[in-house]
Amino acid sequence: MAPQRFREQFDHIQRSMPDVPLAMGPDDSAEFLYEKGVVLARDGEEARVVEDTVRAHFTATAGLVGEDVRRVSAQTNRSGITRIRVGDPGRGDRGGDRAVASALRALRAAEGRAGHRLVSRNHVVHIAVNACPGDEPVPAQPTEQPNPAPAEGLHDPDTAVGVLVIDTGLMRDCRSYPLLARAKGDLQIKECDDDGVLRQYVGHGTFIGGLVAAVAPNTDLTVSNALNDAGAVLESEFGDKLFEAVDAGGWPDIISLSAGTSNGRTDGLLGVQAFMEELRARRTLLVAAAGNNGSATPFWPAAYADLPEYAGTVLSVGALRSDGEFGACFSNHGPWVKVYAPGERLTSALTGFTRPVPYVYQHSTYDACRYGFSYACTCQSPRHTGVLSDDEAGPGTPDQVMFEGLANWSGTSFATPLVAGMIASHMVAHKEPDPRAARRQLLAGNTAFAEVRGAVVPALRPPTWRPGPAGTAGPAA
């Protein structure tokens, strides 16, 4: 039986949120995760409309209990989001929540009258290799060098570009890696489990920080640990996490964000609307990962790049495979993904270089690409058995490796900081103080393209990035 990555990750994230019953959605598939028994609304009058409408609907609908509808928390934070209980979170299974789905349907007429969305599921926002990972990290060979290699250039505090990575934080010994010697920010809160084994996705923020520093040496790099807990956070908390990250050091020139979620809609996430509106009023550019679901479904916040009012504020980034000529099998795609960059088997620092640390693989590789591609993709290689994956004969013995510094890792998570770094480098080289103008200039002057599922798309490849083997064949039809 093939591994079930999404369901394996559901279990992993549920363990990291033991007090939050979760379901998969939408109700007939598994594209995203959300909190059972709860919907979101904007605080104030809209929350009252949602409560009253859902209560009246449930009272008139057999099998649904109207008195379950009540305010869970009236937020006084900057995101202005209220959680409203609409059902028993203990009912049903992880395949969906009937009460939440019914509450959303009950508000359709009211939303039509209001002209905008009033209610939403409380989605789980996750780092972009989480609920559907590109792969897990692999120790680099002893002679292997960073890829992209460090670009030439020196740090100049007068002209350095501010880049904020909002992610899992920094490993405590990351500054032993020369490219991260000046990195600022938060430490990963817990790196290892009680047995001294690296926890899943630990090092994600460090790996990303190393990529930014390699592509753009003249940056003031800060790595936030706002997504420390398994890289996952509820949508109701995500907006405030973003606000806290920028409040800690001021709004930077560029935010590199390798996290998000799909939600089955084309108008964004209710929980981050306040942040996005403030972002639009600033000069900061958000560079966001398109996600690793191998899907054309919009992944937020990256997909804000396709909304006219945010077109200059957000840049969405998909991943190219190792040869840089075609899209990686796992990369999300579609018109809302505005640029692609190498995102398969990049090499950066996972940990510092002061001690070897063991890691046990969580997912098993596949016999064939789970997206139907025919090249030697990360679905299949390198082979390993993971602790979360069962086969028909029962779980196998999971493989363990040792990390001591550099690793290979794949995902749109890692294509994203390459693009953020290239925009920062353009700002320095052209003395352009406006990151949004630099983004426009860089894309307007770009002459490189790649093929992604039959479409010709813009591709940004750092000058120091080295392509790898092209694999055995082109992309799937």
XYZ file of C-alpha atoms in Angstrom:
477
model
C 0.000 0.000 0.000
C 1.402 3.408 -0.975
C 2.165 5.890 1.797
C -0.645 8.316 2.615
C 1.334 11.515 3.127
C -1.576 13.840 3.826
C -3.096 11.483 6.383
C 0.291 10.849 7.982
C 0.740 14.591 8.325
C -2.786 14.954 9.685
C -1.816 12.649 12.549
C 1.465 14.520 13.077
C -0.220 17.932 13.217
C -3.043 16.619 15.411
C -0.444 15.438 17.933
C 1.073 18.928 17.921
C -2.413 20.389 18.612
C -3.848 17.867 21.097
C -6.540 20.256 22.337
C -7.840 21.187 18.875
C -9.959 18.468 17.183
C -9.191 18.607 13.457
C -10.905 17.443 10.281
C -9.881 17.192 6.642
C -11.634 19.268 4.050
C -13.469 19.949 1.934
C -15.913 17.308 3.022
C -15.441 15.003 0.037
C -11.632 15.165 -0.229
C -8.467 16.019 1.682
C -7.067 19.366 0.518
C -6.740 21.177 3.834
C -7.155 20.784 7.593
C -9.503 22.754 9.831
C -10.818 22.949 13.391
C -13.966 20.943 14.072
C -17.032 22.584 15.578
C -15.882 26.175 14.960
C -16.210 28.864 12.283
C -14.573 32.282 12.014
C -16.133 35.723 11.595
C -14.974 39.307 11.973
C -15.620 40.627 15.446
C -18.528 42.970 16.028
C -21.673 43.163 13.932
C -20.583 40.492 11.438
C -19.991 37.985 14.245
C -23.498 38.678 15.580
C -24.983 38.130 12.105
C -23.157 34.811 11.826
C -24.303 33.648 15.267
C -27.939 34.613 14.722
C -28.123 33.184 11.195
C -26.519 29.870 12.089
C -28.631 29.465 15.232
C -31.838 30.069 13.302
C -30.737 27.660 10.572
C -29.812 24.927 13.035
C -33.039 25.343 14.989
C -34.989 24.706 11.801
C -32.816 21.798 10.642
C -33.374 18.310 12.001
C -30.356 16.707 13.595
C -28.392 19.896 14.286
C -28.482 21.498 17.718
C -29.051 25.254 17.677
C -27.965 25.856 21.261
C -24.403 24.796 20.340
C -23.961 28.104 18.538
C -22.080 30.486 20.796
C -19.108 32.789 20.823
C -15.922 30.945 21.745
C -13.609 33.922 21.924
C -14.209 37.593 21.191
C -10.805 38.616 19.928
C -9.449 42.035 20.825
C -6.346 41.558 18.697
C -5.355 43.330 15.492
C -6.745 40.564 13.310
C -10.253 41.170 14.669
C -11.325 37.534 14.299
C -13.870 35.694 16.479
C -14.213 31.925 16.803
C -17.857 30.833 16.942
C -18.822 27.369 18.132
C -21.386 25.787 15.824
C -21.249 22.152 16.878
C -19.729 19.533 19.113
C -16.046 19.170 18.125
C -16.143 15.604 19.420
C -18.688 14.482 16.852
C -17.839 12.709 13.639
C -14.397 11.720 12.471
C -11.467 13.376 10.750
C -13.157 13.053 7.359
C -15.206 16.232 7.831
C -17.525 18.182 10.111
C -21.199 18.287 9.142
C -22.024 21.160 11.516
C -19.301 23.423 10.105
C -20.316 22.651 6.519
C -23.965 23.390 7.325
C -23.037 26.679 9.036
C -21.151 27.817 5.943
C -24.156 27.021 3.744
C -26.482 28.899 6.086
C -24.561 32.152 5.511
C -24.624 32.107 1.706
C -27.677 34.349 1.358
C -26.406 36.793 3.992
C -23.017 36.966 2.241
C -24.758 37.737 -1.028
C -26.552 40.656 0.592
C -23.363 41.895 2.282
C -21.301 41.589 -0.893
C -18.400 39.891 0.866
C -17.583 36.810 2.901
C -18.869 36.689 6.475
C -17.733 33.255 7.650
C -14.928 30.752 7.190
C -13.600 27.463 8.453
C -10.725 27.824 10.906
C -8.036 26.337 8.662
C -4.675 24.989 9.751
C -1.907 27.051 8.156
C 1.292 25.053 7.798
C 4.801 25.364 6.461
C 4.702 24.452 2.813
C 6.437 21.113 3.211
C 4.144 20.057 6.010
C 0.731 18.711 5.109
C 2.076 17.514 1.770
C 5.868 17.609 1.900
C 8.107 17.791 -1.121
C 10.375 15.426 0.769
C 12.369 15.150 3.972
C 15.946 16.392 4.295
C 18.888 14.205 3.294
C 22.418 14.656 4.702
C 24.745 16.272 2.176
C 27.855 14.379 1.141
C 31.035 15.394 3.021
C 32.491 17.089 -0.073
C 29.230 18.732 -1.121
C 29.030 22.534 -1.224
C 26.010 24.798 -0.754
C 23.725 25.061 -3.779
C 23.241 27.866 -4.621
C 26.861 28.653 -3.819
C 27.535 31.847 -1.858
C 27.363 34.879 -4.155
C 30.181 37.382 -4.137
C 29.643 40.513 -2.114
C 30.120 41.991 1.322
C 27.698 43.127 3.957
C 27.313 46.903 4.071
C 25.049 48.079 6.892
C 24.253 51.276 4.990
C 22.881 49.499 1.912
C 21.821 46.096 3.291
C 18.284 44.941 2.470
C 16.107 43.820 5.366
C 14.725 40.296 4.880
C 12.430 38.666 7.436
C 11.901 34.900 7.243
C 8.728 33.893 9.126
C 9.174 30.221 9.872
C 10.361 27.775 12.559
C 13.278 29.809 13.907
C 17.018 29.208 13.997
C 18.966 26.225 15.300
C 20.939 27.245 18.358
C 24.318 26.537 16.731
C 23.436 27.874 13.269
C 25.952 30.710 13.497
C 28.748 28.183 13.174
C 27.685 28.194 9.506
C 29.527 31.221 8.061
C 26.602 32.435 5.962
C 24.429 32.675 9.082
C 27.033 34.249 11.360
C 25.136 37.567 11.365
C 21.611 36.154 11.320
C 19.254 37.530 13.951
C 15.961 36.297 15.260
C 14.365 33.566 17.336
C 15.676 30.141 18.197
C 13.775 26.959 17.469
C 12.028 26.308 20.793
C 12.604 22.549 20.916
C 15.032 20.965 18.480
C 15.082 17.327 19.639
C 12.717 14.890 21.297
C 13.412 13.267 24.652
C 15.709 10.734 22.962
C 17.879 13.416 21.375
C 16.471 12.876 17.866
C 15.683 15.880 15.654
C 11.982 16.612 15.543
C 10.207 16.762 12.195
C 10.772 20.025 10.261
C 13.323 21.295 12.760
C 15.916 23.213 10.762
C 13.383 24.429 8.182
C 13.907 28.086 9.093
C 17.679 27.668 9.297
C 17.763 26.025 5.852
C 15.743 28.911 4.391
C 17.909 31.524 6.092
C 21.001 29.910 4.613
C 19.515 30.105 1.118
C 18.712 33.812 1.460
C 22.236 34.518 2.710
C 23.817 32.519 -0.125
C 21.924 34.375 -2.861
C 22.005 37.833 -1.246
C 25.054 38.455 0.979
C 24.171 42.122 1.582
C 21.083 41.496 3.678
C 20.086 42.065 7.258
C 18.533 38.643 7.817
C 16.054 37.923 10.615
C 14.379 34.538 11.153
C 11.186 34.449 13.235
C 9.949 31.289 14.967
C 6.273 32.287 14.640
C 5.600 28.855 13.068
C 7.650 26.876 15.557
C 5.070 24.283 16.611
C 5.317 21.632 13.860
C 5.113 24.525 11.425
C 1.353 24.658 11.984
C -1.000 27.302 13.402
C -4.739 27.913 13.265
C -5.948 30.581 10.858
C -7.548 32.403 13.813
C -4.025 32.913 15.218
C -2.033 33.243 12.000
C -2.720 36.919 11.350
C -1.537 37.884 14.813
C 1.565 35.692 14.393
C 2.411 37.702 11.270
C 1.804 40.997 13.061
C 3.999 39.888 15.983
C 6.818 38.925 13.617
C 6.918 42.343 11.943
C 6.339 44.232 15.191
C 9.433 42.629 16.730
C 11.835 44.350 14.330
C 9.764 46.689 12.213
C 8.416 46.111 8.718
C 11.283 44.794 6.565
C 11.921 45.316 2.872
C 11.028 41.697 2.081
C 9.155 38.948 3.932
C 9.930 35.376 2.886
C 7.008 33.149 3.916
C 6.989 29.397 3.227
C 3.586 28.654 4.764
C -0.071 28.735 3.882
C -3.151 26.664 3.141
C -5.744 26.129 0.461
C -9.339 26.814 1.463
C -11.373 26.020 -1.632
C -11.961 29.710 -2.355
C -10.557 32.450 -4.560
C -10.800 35.409 -2.179
C -8.141 34.721 0.459
C -8.105 33.889 4.161
C -10.436 35.675 6.564
C -7.898 35.310 9.371
C -5.149 37.272 7.589
C -7.276 39.954 5.961
C -6.287 42.633 8.490
C -2.592 41.806 8.030
C -2.884 41.821 4.252
C -4.610 45.208 4.272
C -1.849 46.692 6.421
C 0.817 45.021 4.273
C -0.694 46.650 1.182
C -0.352 50.075 2.833
C 3.334 49.476 3.584
C 6.310 49.236 1.216
C 7.145 45.633 2.206
C 7.035 42.898 -0.451
C 5.689 39.475 0.579
C 7.353 36.579 -1.279
C 5.280 33.469 -0.543
C 5.516 29.756 -1.352
C 2.901 28.307 -3.689
C 2.718 25.035 -1.736
C 3.479 21.393 -2.452
C 0.111 19.784 -3.177
C 0.801 19.254 -6.906
C -2.421 21.183 -7.437
C -3.816 24.200 -9.266
C -5.997 25.078 -6.257
C -5.009 28.513 -4.841
C -2.746 28.333 -1.790
C -2.912 31.327 0.554
C -1.304 33.804 1.210
C 0.705 33.143 -2.007
C -2.414 33.304 -4.174
C -3.038 36.928 -3.150
C -0.578 37.638 -5.984
C -3.458 36.911 -8.393
C -5.881 39.404 -6.813
C -5.609 42.791 -8.577
C -5.425 44.793 -5.354
C -2.429 42.746 -4.152
C -0.639 42.129 -7.455
C 2.243 44.448 -6.548
C 2.314 43.446 -2.881
C 2.678 39.646 -3.097
C 4.836 37.425 -5.306
C 3.920 33.714 -5.410
C 6.712 31.198 -6.072
C 6.536 27.669 -7.463
C 9.354 25.122 -7.630
C 11.408 23.825 -10.550
C 13.004 20.403 -10.527
C 16.751 19.778 -10.289
C 17.487 20.593 -13.935
C 15.672 23.921 -13.699
C 13.842 23.324 -16.991
C 10.530 21.858 -15.796
C 8.248 22.168 -12.787
C 8.920 19.915 -9.799
C 6.302 17.201 -9.483
C 5.074 18.435 -6.101
C 4.811 22.150 -6.930
C 1.439 23.839 -6.999
C 0.818 25.575 -10.297
C -1.623 27.681 -12.272
C -2.069 31.327 -13.295
C -1.889 32.465 -9.674
C 1.750 31.246 -9.411
C 3.700 34.171 -10.846
C 7.287 32.861 -10.989
C 9.208 29.625 -10.501
C 12.683 28.976 -9.104
C 14.782 25.880 -8.400
C 13.240 24.012 -5.481
C 14.390 20.421 -5.769
C 17.438 19.052 -3.905
C 18.874 22.397 -2.879
C 21.768 22.364 -0.394
C 21.893 24.574 2.692
C 22.490 24.380 6.434
C 20.005 22.270 8.388
C 21.942 22.435 11.634
C 25.140 24.091 12.769
C 28.469 22.325 12.460
C 29.203 21.771 16.141
C 27.760 18.291 16.634
C 26.140 15.412 14.709
C 22.404 14.998 15.382
C 20.270 11.934 14.513
C 17.044 12.106 12.529
C 14.472 9.346 11.963
C 12.501 9.496 8.709
C 8.778 10.010 9.139
C 7.530 9.145 5.629
C 8.350 6.299 3.291
C 9.248 6.979 -0.322
C 7.020 5.759 -3.149
C 7.618 3.187 -5.858
C 6.524 5.755 -8.458
C 5.838 9.493 -8.482
C 2.584 10.159 -6.670
C 1.768 12.895 -9.208
C 2.370 10.749 -12.288
C 5.702 12.229 -13.404
C 8.326 9.980 -14.960
C 11.595 11.652 -13.973
C 13.607 10.595 -10.907
C 11.731 12.856 -8.491
C 11.837 13.193 -4.716
C 8.751 10.969 -4.339
C 10.983 7.989 -5.103
C 14.557 8.968 -4.344
C 16.527 8.638 -2.186
C 14.765 5.555 -0.822
C 13.872 5.378 2.848
C 11.258 3.929 5.206
C 9.413 6.257 7.559
C 7.957 5.669 10.997
C 4.510 7.062 10.044
C 4.026 4.869 6.979
C 2.468 1.416 7.233
C 2.417 -1.185 4.508
C 0.327 -4.339 4.184
C 2.850 -6.313 6.222
C 2.873 -3.674 8.953
C 5.311 -0.840 9.654
C 8.892 -1.368 8.570
C 11.980 -0.326 10.484
C 12.379 3.415 9.953
C 15.664 4.673 8.576
C 17.885 6.926 10.659
C 20.558 9.345 9.460
C 22.955 11.817 11.061
C 23.016 15.527 10.241
C 26.040 17.676 10.825
C 25.628 20.893 8.891
C 24.511 20.782 5.261
C 21.500 18.929 3.888
C 19.597 18.485 0.619
C 15.925 19.422 0.792
C 13.096 20.048 -1.685
C 9.934 22.124 -1.716
C 8.403 25.423 -2.770
C 9.499 26.411 0.747
C 13.027 26.660 -0.613
C 12.332 28.110 -4.048
C 10.768 31.059 -2.196
C 13.896 32.350 -0.396
C 15.859 32.108 -3.657
C 13.435 34.593 -5.226
C 13.461 36.779 -2.111
C 17.270 36.796 -2.274
C 17.340 37.647 -5.982
C 15.043 40.635 -5.408
C 17.253 41.777 -2.517
C 20.358 41.462 -4.708
C 18.645 43.474 -7.452
C 17.893 46.228 -4.937
C 21.565 46.416 -3.950
C 22.983 46.176 -7.478
C 20.639 48.817 -8.905
C 20.441 51.027 -5.808
C 16.677 50.496 -5.819
C 15.204 51.244 -2.367
C 11.680 50.028 -3.205
C 11.332 46.201 -3.040
C 8.106 46.262 -5.056
C 9.769 48.261 -7.812
C 12.717 45.845 -7.703
C 10.303 42.949 -8.125
C 8.745 44.580 -11.194
C 12.136 45.399 -12.693
C 13.535 41.929 -12.094
C 10.584 40.170 -13.698
C 10.333 42.665 -16.565
C 13.992 42.136 -17.438
C 13.925 38.374 -16.994
C 14.427 36.315 -20.159
C 14.492 32.852 -18.574
C 11.555 30.474 -18.800
C 10.639 26.917 -17.870
C 7.833 24.499 -18.681
C 5.311 23.637 -16.000
C 2.596 21.148 -16.965
C 2.657 22.305 -20.571
C 2.715 26.046 -19.816
C 5.733 28.287 -20.412
C 6.363 30.245 -17.204
C 8.867 32.838 -15.948
C 11.843 31.267 -14.164
C 14.344 32.939 -11.834
C 17.567 30.985 -11.387
C 20.252 32.423 -9.077
C 23.574 32.873 -10.906
C 25.363 30.612 -8.404
C 22.795 27.804 -8.552
C 24.062 24.601 -10.172
C 21.571 22.386 -12.033
C 21.487 18.671 -11.270
C 20.604 15.661 -13.436
C 17.525 16.122 -15.575
C 16.116 12.676 -14.743
C 14.934 10.002 -17.116
C 12.156 11.860 -18.938
C 10.206 15.083 -19.179
C 7.093 15.968 -17.194
C 3.942 13.903 -17.241
C 1.338 14.738 -19.836
